[in-house]
Amino acid sequence: MPIVTPIEVTDDELARVHFDGDGLVPAIVQDIADGTVLMVAWMNEESLRLSLTEGRTVFWSRSRQELWRKGETSGERQWIREASYDCDGDVLLFRVEQDGAGACHTGNRSCFFRAFGRGVGATGAGTE
Amino acid sequence: MPIVTPIEVTDDELARVHFDGDGLVPAIVQDIADGTVLMVAWMNEESLRLSLTEGRTVFWSRSRQELWRKGETSGERQWIREASYDCDGDVLLFRVEQDGAGACHTGNRSCFFRAFGRGVGATGAGTE
């Protein structure tokens, strides 16, 4: 298992994050090794705090309305190496080491496996 | 100026994109040269079609409620080299050549210049 690297944040830093009307903020997950954008999911404040404390991604499932520890059942955990927020504080970016085959529930390494201009069902761009 | 590479899409492909209740979908912009995640902005169907046709990013400004050709005034245009959509069709990813100093209105190359765990105002992660 990769070494866990918790990130200690201050309340001032967390106050920079703007959660939407549902208390959520989108989080991009990127492979730190080669830069592949793996997926986007949602976090509420609790899942953001847990992610930083536990050093792995924890999201809020909008469909199930519950915390979702990425890889808890699949083993495809994401170990956070860097975490940042954008200039408006309304998008998060996590640079991770991805366990297992990948991030996507389809079995693809990245969720962005369908490229425009290649027809429906084709794959290519975004997976590097 | 970089060579423009329009992407021809079919209506079937565009039908895979799920716009939200406001008719918008978030679009991640990534530097194709080194993988830096530059920014996230919003597109409606018109701006998505224009982006693919013109080969450069065109967004929908939620604050101004109008089309926004990235770099039209600043010169910091983004030339699209690959465009993809995620497994749920609710996030877009554009891999681009970035003109000028960068993507962020703050003058930073990436909007994700603030890392958690380094205190408010510190920079670092995400800018590579």
PDB file of C-alpha atoms in Angstrom:
ATOM      1  CA  MET A   1       0.000   0.000   0.000  1.00  0.00           C
ATOM      2  CA  PRO A   2       1.333   3.474  -0.800  1.00  0.00           C
ATOM      3  CA  ILE A   3       2.378   5.638   2.116  1.00  0.00           C
ATOM      4  CA  VAL A   4      -0.501   7.797   3.346  1.00  0.00           C
ATOM      5  CA  THR A   5       0.278  11.514   3.323  1.00  0.00           C
ATOM      6  CA  PRO A   6      -2.399  13.441   5.242  1.00  0.00           C
ATOM      7  CA  ILE A   7      -2.659  17.159   4.505  1.00  0.00           C
ATOM      8  CA  GLU A   8      -3.199  19.472   7.467  1.00  0.00           C
ATOM      9  CA  VAL A   9      -5.469  22.344   6.554  1.00  0.00           C
ATOM     10  CA  THR A  10      -6.567  25.379   8.469  1.00  0.00           C
ATOM     11  CA  ASP A  11     -10.123  26.635   8.782  1.00  0.00           C
ATOM     12  CA  ASP A  12      -8.976  29.689   6.825  1.00  0.00           C
ATOM     13  CA  GLU A  13      -8.071  27.483   3.908  1.00  0.00           C
ATOM     14  CA  LEU A  14     -11.318  25.544   4.050  1.00  0.00           C
ATOM     15  CA  ALA A  15     -13.211  28.836   4.165  1.00  0.00           C
ATOM     16  CA  ARG A  16     -11.798  29.573   0.714  1.00  0.00           C
ATOM     17  CA  VAL A  17     -13.855  26.728  -0.737  1.00  0.00           C
ATOM     18  CA  HIS A  18     -17.271  27.722  -2.028  1.00  0.00           C
ATOM     19  CA  PHE A  19     -19.796  24.927  -1.740  1.00  0.00           C
ATOM     20  CA  ASP A  20     -22.865  25.248  -3.949  1.00  0.00           C
ATOM     21  CA  GLY A  21     -26.504  25.417  -2.860  1.00  0.00           C
ATOM     22  CA  ASP A  22     -26.431  21.680  -2.137  1.00  0.00           C
ATOM     23  CA  GLY A  23     -23.247  22.040  -0.106  1.00  0.00           C
ATOM     24  CA  LEU A  24     -21.134  20.411  -2.809  1.00  0.00           C
ATOM     25  CA  VAL A  25     -18.056  21.243  -4.853  1.00  0.00           C
ATOM     26  CA  PRO A  26     -16.732  19.325  -7.887  1.00  0.00           C
ATOM     27  CA  ALA A  27     -13.379  17.588  -7.464  1.00  0.00           C
ATOM     28  CA  ILE A  28     -11.103  16.688 -10.360  1.00  0.00           C
ATOM     29  CA  VAL A  29      -8.854  13.693  -9.769  1.00  0.00           C
ATOM     30  CA  GLN A  30      -5.619  13.584 -11.754  1.00  0.00           C
ATOM     31  CA  ASP A  31      -2.938  10.891 -11.887  1.00  0.00           C
ATOM     32  CA  ILE A  32       0.188  12.548 -10.506  1.00  0.00           C
ATOM     33  CA  ALA A  33       2.460  10.179 -12.411  1.00  0.00           C
ATOM     34  CA  ASP A  34       1.460  11.089 -15.952  1.00  0.00           C
ATOM     35  CA  GLY A  35      -1.135  13.841 -15.641  1.00  0.00           C
ATOM     36  CA  THR A  36      -4.105  11.835 -16.890  1.00  0.00           C
ATOM     37  CA  VAL A  37      -7.405  13.348 -15.757  1.00  0.00           C
ATOM     38  CA  LEU A  38      -9.047  10.312 -14.191  1.00  0.00           C
ATOM     39  CA  MET A  39     -12.488  11.436 -13.046  1.00  0.00           C
ATOM     40  CA  VAL A  40     -14.648  14.151 -11.531  1.00  0.00           C
ATOM     41  CA  ALA A  41     -16.868  13.609  -8.490  1.00  0.00           C
ATOM     42  CA  TRP A  42     -18.428  15.712  -5.750  1.00  0.00           C
ATOM     43  CA  MET A  43     -17.381  16.537  -2.213  1.00  0.00           C
ATOM     44  CA  ASN A  44     -19.176  18.170   0.668  1.00  0.00           C
ATOM     45  CA  GLU A  45     -17.214  19.745   3.504  1.00  0.00           C
ATOM     46  CA  GLU A  46     -17.136  16.520   5.505  1.00  0.00           C
ATOM     47  CA  SER A  47     -15.812  14.440   2.617  1.00  0.00           C
ATOM     48  CA  LEU A  48     -13.206  17.103   1.839  1.00  0.00           C
ATOM     49  CA  ARG A  49     -11.976  17.079   5.444  1.00  0.00           C
ATOM     50  CA  LEU A  50     -11.917  13.279   5.473  1.00  0.00           C
ATOM     51  CA  SER A  51     -10.024  13.178   2.168  1.00  0.00           C
ATOM     52  CA  LEU A  52      -7.313  15.466   3.487  1.00  0.00           C
ATOM     53  CA  THR A  53      -7.126  13.728   6.874  1.00  0.00           C
ATOM     54  CA  GLU A  54      -7.110  10.187   5.506  1.00  0.00           C
ATOM     55  CA  GLY A  55      -4.942  11.034   2.503  1.00  0.00           C
ATOM     56  CA  ARG A  56      -7.320   9.331   0.084  1.00  0.00           C
ATOM     57  CA  THR A  57     -10.338  10.521  -1.831  1.00  0.00           C
ATOM     58  CA  VAL A  58     -13.721  10.449  -0.122  1.00  0.00           C
ATOM     59  CA  PHE A  59     -16.652  11.811  -2.119  1.00  0.00           C
ATOM     60  CA  TRP A  60     -20.315  12.560  -1.592  1.00  0.00           C
ATOM     61  CA  SER A  61     -22.556  10.352  -3.692  1.00  0.00           C
ATOM     62  CA  ARG A  62     -25.411  12.481  -5.000  1.00  0.00           C
ATOM     63  CA  SER A  63     -27.359   9.425  -6.133  1.00  0.00           C
ATOM     64  CA  ARG A  64     -27.001   7.505  -2.871  1.00  0.00           C
ATOM     65  CA  GLN A  65     -26.797  10.605  -0.652  1.00  0.00           C
ATOM     66  CA  GLU A  66     -23.963   9.192   1.387  1.00  0.00           C
ATOM     67  CA  LEU A  67     -20.198   9.375   1.834  1.00  0.00           C
ATOM     68  CA  TRP A  68     -18.336   7.276  -0.677  1.00  0.00           C
ATOM     69  CA  ARG A  69     -14.778   6.176   0.025  1.00  0.00           C
ATOM     70  CA  LYS A  70     -13.372   5.679  -3.453  1.00  0.00           C
ATOM     71  CA  GLY A  71     -12.134   2.127  -3.880  1.00  0.00           C
ATOM     72  CA  GLU A  72     -13.653   0.858  -0.620  1.00  0.00           C
ATOM     73  CA  THR A  73     -15.146  -2.144  -2.392  1.00  0.00           C
ATOM     74  CA  SER A  74     -13.256  -2.155  -5.719  1.00  0.00           C
ATOM     75  CA  GLY A  75      -9.806  -1.601  -4.223  1.00  0.00           C
ATOM     76  CA  GLU A  76      -9.252   1.241  -6.663  1.00  0.00           C
ATOM     77  CA  ARG A  77      -8.275   3.724  -4.013  1.00  0.00           C
ATOM     78  CA  GLN A  78      -6.739   7.100  -4.742  1.00  0.00           C
ATOM     79  CA  TRP A  79      -3.866   8.267  -2.549  1.00  0.00           C
ATOM     80  CA  ILE A  80      -3.706  12.030  -2.419  1.00  0.00           C
ATOM     81  CA  ARG A  81      -0.290  13.591  -3.025  1.00  0.00           C
ATOM     82  CA  GLU A  82      -1.370  17.176  -3.701  1.00  0.00           C
ATOM     83  CA  ALA A  83      -4.671  18.970  -3.243  1.00  0.00           C
ATOM     84  CA  SER A  84      -5.507  22.431  -4.511  1.00  0.00           C
ATOM     85  CA  TYR A  85      -8.461  24.717  -5.203  1.00  0.00           C
ATOM     86  CA  ASP A  86      -8.988  27.119  -8.029  1.00  0.00           C
ATOM     87  CA  CYS A  87      -8.929  30.919  -8.069  1.00  0.00           C
ATOM     88  CA  ASP A  88     -12.685  31.101  -7.430  1.00  0.00           C
ATOM     89  CA  GLY A  89     -12.604  28.345  -4.815  1.00  0.00           C
ATOM     90  CA  ASP A  90     -15.359  26.463  -6.593  1.00  0.00           C
ATOM     91  CA  VAL A  91     -13.420  23.526  -8.043  1.00  0.00           C
ATOM     92  CA  LEU A  92     -10.942  21.201  -6.306  1.00  0.00           C
ATOM     93  CA  LEU A  93      -8.013  19.335  -7.851  1.00  0.00           C
ATOM     94  CA  PHE A  94      -6.506  16.210  -6.343  1.00  0.00           C
ATOM     95  CA  ARG A  95      -3.292  14.743  -7.711  1.00  0.00           C
ATOM     96  CA  VAL A  96      -3.177  11.101  -6.692  1.00  0.00           C
ATOM     97  CA  GLU A  97      -1.601   7.713  -6.994  1.00  0.00           C
ATOM     98  CA  GLN A  98      -4.345   5.496  -8.386  1.00  0.00           C
ATOM     99  CA  ASP A  99      -4.584   1.925  -7.099  1.00  0.00           C
ATOM    100  CA  GLY A 100      -5.820  -0.917  -9.250  1.00  0.00           C
ATOM    101  CA  ALA A 101      -6.888  -0.855 -12.892  1.00  0.00           C
ATOM    102  CA  GLY A 102      -8.216   2.681 -12.864  1.00  0.00           C
ATOM    103  CA  ALA A 103     -10.734   5.220 -11.719  1.00  0.00           C
ATOM    104  CA  CYS A 104     -13.763   4.499 -13.894  1.00  0.00           C
ATOM    105  CA  HIS A 105     -16.573   2.129 -13.011  1.00  0.00           C
ATOM    106  CA  THR A 106     -16.587   1.060 -16.684  1.00  0.00           C
ATOM    107  CA  GLY A 107     -13.188  -0.557 -16.207  1.00  0.00           C
ATOM    108  CA  ASN A 108     -11.369   2.188 -18.075  1.00  0.00           C
ATOM    109  CA  ARG A 109      -8.452   3.869 -16.377  1.00  0.00           C
ATOM    110  CA  SER A 110      -9.972   7.317 -16.959  1.00  0.00           C
ATOM    111  CA  CYS A 111     -13.641   8.267 -17.179  1.00  0.00           C
ATOM    112  CA  PHE A 112     -12.735  10.481 -20.173  1.00  0.00           C
ATOM    113  CA  PHE A 113     -12.305   7.629 -22.623  1.00  0.00           C
ATOM    114  CA  ARG A 114     -14.697   8.904 -25.304  1.00  0.00           C
ATOM    115  CA  ALA A 115     -13.313  11.487 -27.701  1.00  0.00           C
ATOM    116  CA  PHE A 116     -15.452  13.803 -29.795  1.00  0.00           C
ATOM    117  CA  GLY A 117     -15.042  13.353 -33.522  1.00  0.00           C
ATOM    118  CA  ARG A 118     -14.493   9.627 -33.407  1.00  0.00           C
ATOM    119  CA  GLY A 119     -18.112   8.482 -33.398  1.00  0.00           C
ATOM    120  CA  VAL A 120     -20.206   7.084 -30.591  1.00  0.00           C
ATOM    121  CA  GLY A 121     -18.440   4.274 -28.765  1.00  0.00           C
ATOM    122  CA  ALA A 122     -14.956   5.155 -29.954  1.00  0.00           C
ATOM    123  CA  THR A 123     -12.225   5.703 -27.403  1.00  0.00           C
ATOM    124  CA  GLY A 124      -8.975   7.565 -27.387  1.00  0.00           C
ATOM    125  CA  ALA A 125      -8.303  11.046 -26.096  1.00  0.00           C
ATOM    126  CA  GLY A 126      -7.928  11.693 -22.431  1.00  0.00           C
ATOM    127  CA  THR A 127      -6.617   8.290 -21.519  1.00  0.00           C
ATOM    128  CA  GLU A 128      -3.086   9.015 -22.691  1.00  0.00           C
TER     129      GLU A 128
ATOM    130  CA  MET B   1      -0.666  31.227 -34.424  1.00  0.00           C
ATOM    131  CA  PRO B   2      -1.075  27.491 -33.878  1.00  0.00           C
ATOM    132  CA  ILE B   3      -2.799  25.525 -36.606  1.00  0.00           C
ATOM    133  CA  VAL B   4      -6.536  25.290 -35.979  1.00  0.00           C
ATOM    134  CA  THR B   5      -7.830  21.729 -35.824  1.00  0.00           C
ATOM    135  CA  PRO B   6     -11.645  21.681 -35.917  1.00  0.00           C
ATOM    136  CA  ILE B   7     -13.304  18.514 -34.628  1.00  0.00           C
ATOM    137  CA  GLU B   8     -16.279  17.215 -36.578  1.00  0.00           C
ATOM    138  CA  VAL B   9     -18.894  15.761 -34.283  1.00  0.00           C
ATOM    139  CA  THR B  10     -22.133  13.976 -34.989  1.00  0.00           C
ATOM    140  CA  ASP B  11     -25.464  14.715 -33.362  1.00  0.00           C
ATOM    141  CA  ASP B  12     -25.200  11.234 -31.803  1.00  0.00           C
ATOM    142  CA  GLU B  13     -22.034  12.272 -30.038  1.00  0.00           C
ATOM    143  CA  LEU B  14     -23.484  15.575 -28.854  1.00  0.00           C
ATOM    144  CA  ALA B  15     -26.534  13.705 -27.569  1.00  0.00           C
ATOM    145  CA  ARG B  16     -24.198  11.901 -25.170  1.00  0.00           C
ATOM    146  CA  VAL B  17     -23.568  15.147 -23.329  1.00  0.00           C
ATOM    147  CA  HIS B  18     -25.899  15.820 -20.407  1.00  0.00           C
ATOM    148  CA  PHE B  19     -26.472  19.503 -19.828  1.00  0.00           C
ATOM    149  CA  ASP B  20     -27.761  20.457 -16.392  1.00  0.00           C
ATOM    150  CA  GLY B  21     -30.983  22.255 -15.534  1.00  0.00           C
ATOM    151  CA  ASP B  22     -29.449  25.523 -16.714  1.00  0.00           C
ATOM    152  CA  GLY B  23     -28.317  23.916 -19.970  1.00  0.00           C
ATOM    153  CA  LEU B  24     -24.676  23.885 -18.880  1.00  0.00           C
ATOM    154  CA  VAL B  25     -21.882  21.351 -18.494  1.00  0.00           C
ATOM    155  CA  PRO B  26     -18.500  21.908 -16.800  1.00  0.00           C
ATOM    156  CA  ALA B  27     -15.432  21.784 -19.038  1.00  0.00           C
ATOM    157  CA  ILE B  28     -11.936  21.017 -17.763  1.00  0.00           C
ATOM    158  CA  VAL B  29      -9.120  22.562 -19.789  1.00  0.00           C
ATOM    159  CA  GLN B  30      -5.782  20.760 -19.658  1.00  0.00           C
ATOM    160  CA  ASP B  31      -2.445  21.722 -21.226  1.00  0.00           C
ATOM    161  CA  ILE B  32      -1.688  18.932 -23.705  1.00  0.00           C
ATOM    162  CA  ALA B  33       2.052  19.567 -23.493  1.00  0.00           C
ATOM    163  CA  ASP B  34       2.601  18.795 -19.818  1.00  0.00           C
ATOM    164  CA  GLY B  35      -0.792  17.769 -18.440  1.00  0.00           C
ATOM    165  CA  THR B  36      -1.329  20.796 -16.201  1.00  0.00           C
ATOM    166  CA  VAL B  37      -5.007  21.285 -15.363  1.00  0.00           C
ATOM    167  CA  LEU B  38      -5.432  24.932 -16.338  1.00  0.00           C
ATOM    168  CA  MET B  39      -9.031  25.837 -15.506  1.00  0.00           C
ATOM    169  CA  VAL B  40     -12.667  24.792 -15.388  1.00  0.00           C
ATOM    170  CA  ALA B  41     -15.456  26.783 -17.011  1.00  0.00           C
ATOM    171  CA  TRP B  42     -18.962  26.146 -18.327  1.00  0.00           C
ATOM    172  CA  MET B  43     -20.335  25.413 -21.761  1.00  0.00           C
ATOM    173  CA  ASN B  44     -23.829  25.319 -23.162  1.00  0.00           C
ATOM    174  CA  GLU B  45     -24.588  23.397 -26.347  1.00  0.00           C
ATOM    175  CA  GLU B  46     -23.892  26.392 -28.563  1.00  0.00           C
ATOM    176  CA  SER B  47     -20.510  27.111 -27.007  1.00  0.00           C
ATOM    177  CA  LEU B  48     -19.583  23.425 -27.217  1.00  0.00           C
ATOM    178  CA  ARG B  49     -20.427  23.331 -30.932  1.00  0.00           C
ATOM    179  CA  LEU B  50     -18.503  26.570 -31.508  1.00  0.00           C
ATOM    180  CA  SER B  51     -15.497  25.251 -29.591  1.00  0.00           C
ATOM    181  CA  LEU B  52     -15.323  22.128 -31.721  1.00  0.00           C
ATOM    182  CA  THR B  53     -15.950  23.996 -34.988  1.00  0.00           C
ATOM    183  CA  GLU B  54     -13.514  26.828 -34.299  1.00  0.00           C
ATOM    184  CA  GLY B  55     -10.928  24.607 -32.649  1.00  0.00           C
ATOM    185  CA  ARG B  56     -10.602  26.913 -29.659  1.00  0.00           C
ATOM    186  CA  THR B  57     -12.456  27.115 -26.368  1.00  0.00           C
ATOM    187  CA  VAL B  58     -15.685  29.100 -26.205  1.00  0.00           C
ATOM    188  CA  PHE B  59     -17.509  29.118 -22.878  1.00  0.00           C
ATOM    189  CA  TRP B  60     -20.760  30.369 -21.437  1.00  0.00           C
ATOM    190  CA  SER B  61     -20.270  33.083 -18.857  1.00  0.00           C
ATOM    191  CA  ARG B  62     -22.756  32.501 -16.048  1.00  0.00           C
ATOM    192  CA  SER B  63     -22.086  35.944 -14.551  1.00  0.00           C
ATOM    193  CA  ARG B  64     -22.446  37.853 -17.808  1.00  0.00           C
ATOM    194  CA  GLN B  65     -24.939  35.419 -19.387  1.00  0.00           C
ATOM    195  CA  GLU B  66     -23.176  35.492 -22.730  1.00  0.00           C
ATOM    196  CA  LEU B  67     -20.773  33.533 -24.908  1.00  0.00           C
ATOM    197  CA  TRP B  68     -17.166  34.033 -23.928  1.00  0.00           C
ATOM    198  CA  ARG B  69     -14.386  33.308 -26.435  1.00  0.00           C
ATOM    199  CA  LYS B  70     -11.441  32.553 -24.170  1.00  0.00           C
ATOM    200  CA  GLY B  71      -8.586  34.927 -24.894  1.00  0.00           C
ATOM    201  CA  GLU B  72     -10.617  37.225 -27.171  1.00  0.00           C
ATOM    202  CA  THR B  73      -9.362  40.273 -25.334  1.00  0.00           C
ATOM    203  CA  SER B  74      -6.382  38.890 -23.378  1.00  0.00           C
ATOM    204  CA  GLY B  75      -4.898  36.894 -26.262  1.00  0.00           C
ATOM    205  CA  GLU B  76      -4.738  33.850 -24.025  1.00  0.00           C
ATOM    206  CA  ARG B  77      -6.550  31.605 -26.437  1.00  0.00           C
ATOM    207  CA  GLN B  78      -6.768  27.836 -26.080  1.00  0.00           C
ATOM    208  CA  TRP B  79      -6.331  25.735 -29.209  1.00  0.00           C
ATOM    209  CA  ILE B  80      -8.145  22.447 -28.866  1.00  0.00           C
ATOM    210  CA  ARG B  81      -6.180  19.337 -29.770  1.00  0.00           C
ATOM    211  CA  GLU B  82      -8.402  16.706 -28.174  1.00  0.00           C
ATOM    212  CA  ALA B  83     -11.893  16.877 -26.712  1.00  0.00           C
ATOM    213  CA  SER B  84     -13.592  14.153 -24.731  1.00  0.00           C
ATOM    214  CA  TYR B  85     -16.517  13.566 -22.395  1.00  0.00           C
ATOM    215  CA  ASP B  86     -16.730  11.384 -19.348  1.00  0.00           C
ATOM    216  CA  CYS B  87     -18.557   8.090 -18.804  1.00  0.00           C
ATOM    217  CA  ASP B  88     -21.660   9.878 -17.507  1.00  0.00           C
ATOM    218  CA  GLY B  89     -21.498  12.566 -20.187  1.00  0.00           C
ATOM    219  CA  ASP B  90     -21.685  15.292 -17.577  1.00  0.00           C
ATOM    220  CA  VAL B  91     -18.135  16.644 -17.685  1.00  0.00           C
ATOM    221  CA  LEU B  92     -16.033  17.646 -20.710  1.00  0.00           C
ATOM    222  CA  LEU B  93     -12.247  17.568 -21.060  1.00  0.00           C
ATOM    223  CA  PHE B  94     -10.339  19.723 -23.541  1.00  0.00           C
ATOM    224  CA  ARG B  95      -6.648  19.185 -24.113  1.00  0.00           C
ATOM    225  CA  VAL B  96      -5.241  22.387 -25.561  1.00  0.00           C
ATOM    226  CA  GLU B  97      -2.275  24.469 -26.548  1.00  0.00           C
ATOM    227  CA  GLN B  98      -2.469  27.544 -24.332  1.00  0.00           C
ATOM    228  CA  ASP B  99      -1.498  30.896 -25.828  1.00  0.00           C
ATOM    229  CA  GLY B 100       0.067  33.654 -23.747  1.00  0.00           C
ATOM    230  CA  ALA B 101       1.027  33.593 -20.100  1.00  0.00           C
ATOM    231  CA  GLY B 102      -1.679  31.238 -18.957  1.00  0.00           C
ATOM    232  CA  ALA B 103      -5.319  30.469 -18.382  1.00  0.00           C
ATOM    233  CA  CYS B 104      -6.087  32.283 -15.132  1.00  0.00           C
ATOM    234  CA  HIS B 105      -7.361  35.835 -14.858  1.00  0.00           C
ATOM    235  CA  THR B 106      -5.058  36.253 -11.846  1.00  0.00           C
ATOM    236  CA  GLY B 107      -2.038  36.005 -14.138  1.00  0.00           C
ATOM    237  CA  ASN B 108      -1.186  32.498 -13.016  1.00  0.00           C
ATOM    238  CA  ARG B 109      -0.739  29.843 -15.648  1.00  0.00           C
ATOM    239  CA  SER B 110      -3.271  27.558 -13.931  1.00  0.00           C
ATOM    240  CA  CYS B 111      -6.270  28.544 -11.826  1.00  0.00           C
ATOM    241  CA  PHE B 112      -5.265  25.794  -9.371  1.00  0.00           C
ATOM    242  CA  PHE B 113      -2.347  27.673  -7.864  1.00  0.00           C
ATOM    243  CA  ARG B 114      -3.417  27.389  -4.227  1.00  0.00           C
ATOM    244  CA  ALA B 115      -2.546  24.158  -2.464  1.00  0.00           C
ATOM    245  CA  PHE B 116      -4.216  22.932   0.702  1.00  0.00           C
ATOM    246  CA  GLY B 117      -1.892  22.584   3.673  1.00  0.00           C
ATOM    247  CA  ARG B 118       0.308  25.526   2.790  1.00  0.00           C
ATOM    248  CA  GLY B 119      -1.727  28.306   4.378  1.00  0.00           C
ATOM    249  CA  VAL B 120      -3.897  30.933   2.764  1.00  0.00           C
ATOM    250  CA  GLY B 121      -2.100  32.729  -0.043  1.00  0.00           C
ATOM    251  CA  ALA B 122       0.552  30.084  -0.594  1.00  0.00           C
ATOM    252  CA  THR B 123       1.004  28.604  -4.034  1.00  0.00           C
ATOM    253  CA  GLY B 124       2.412  25.404  -5.325  1.00  0.00           C
ATOM    254  CA  ALA B 125       0.556  22.282  -6.271  1.00  0.00           C
ATOM    255  CA  GLY B 126      -1.271  22.080  -9.531  1.00  0.00           C
ATOM    256  CA  THR B 127       0.932  24.491 -11.406  1.00  0.00           C
ATOM    257  CA  GLU B 128       3.663  21.931 -12.025  1.00  0.00           C
TER     258      GLU B 128
END
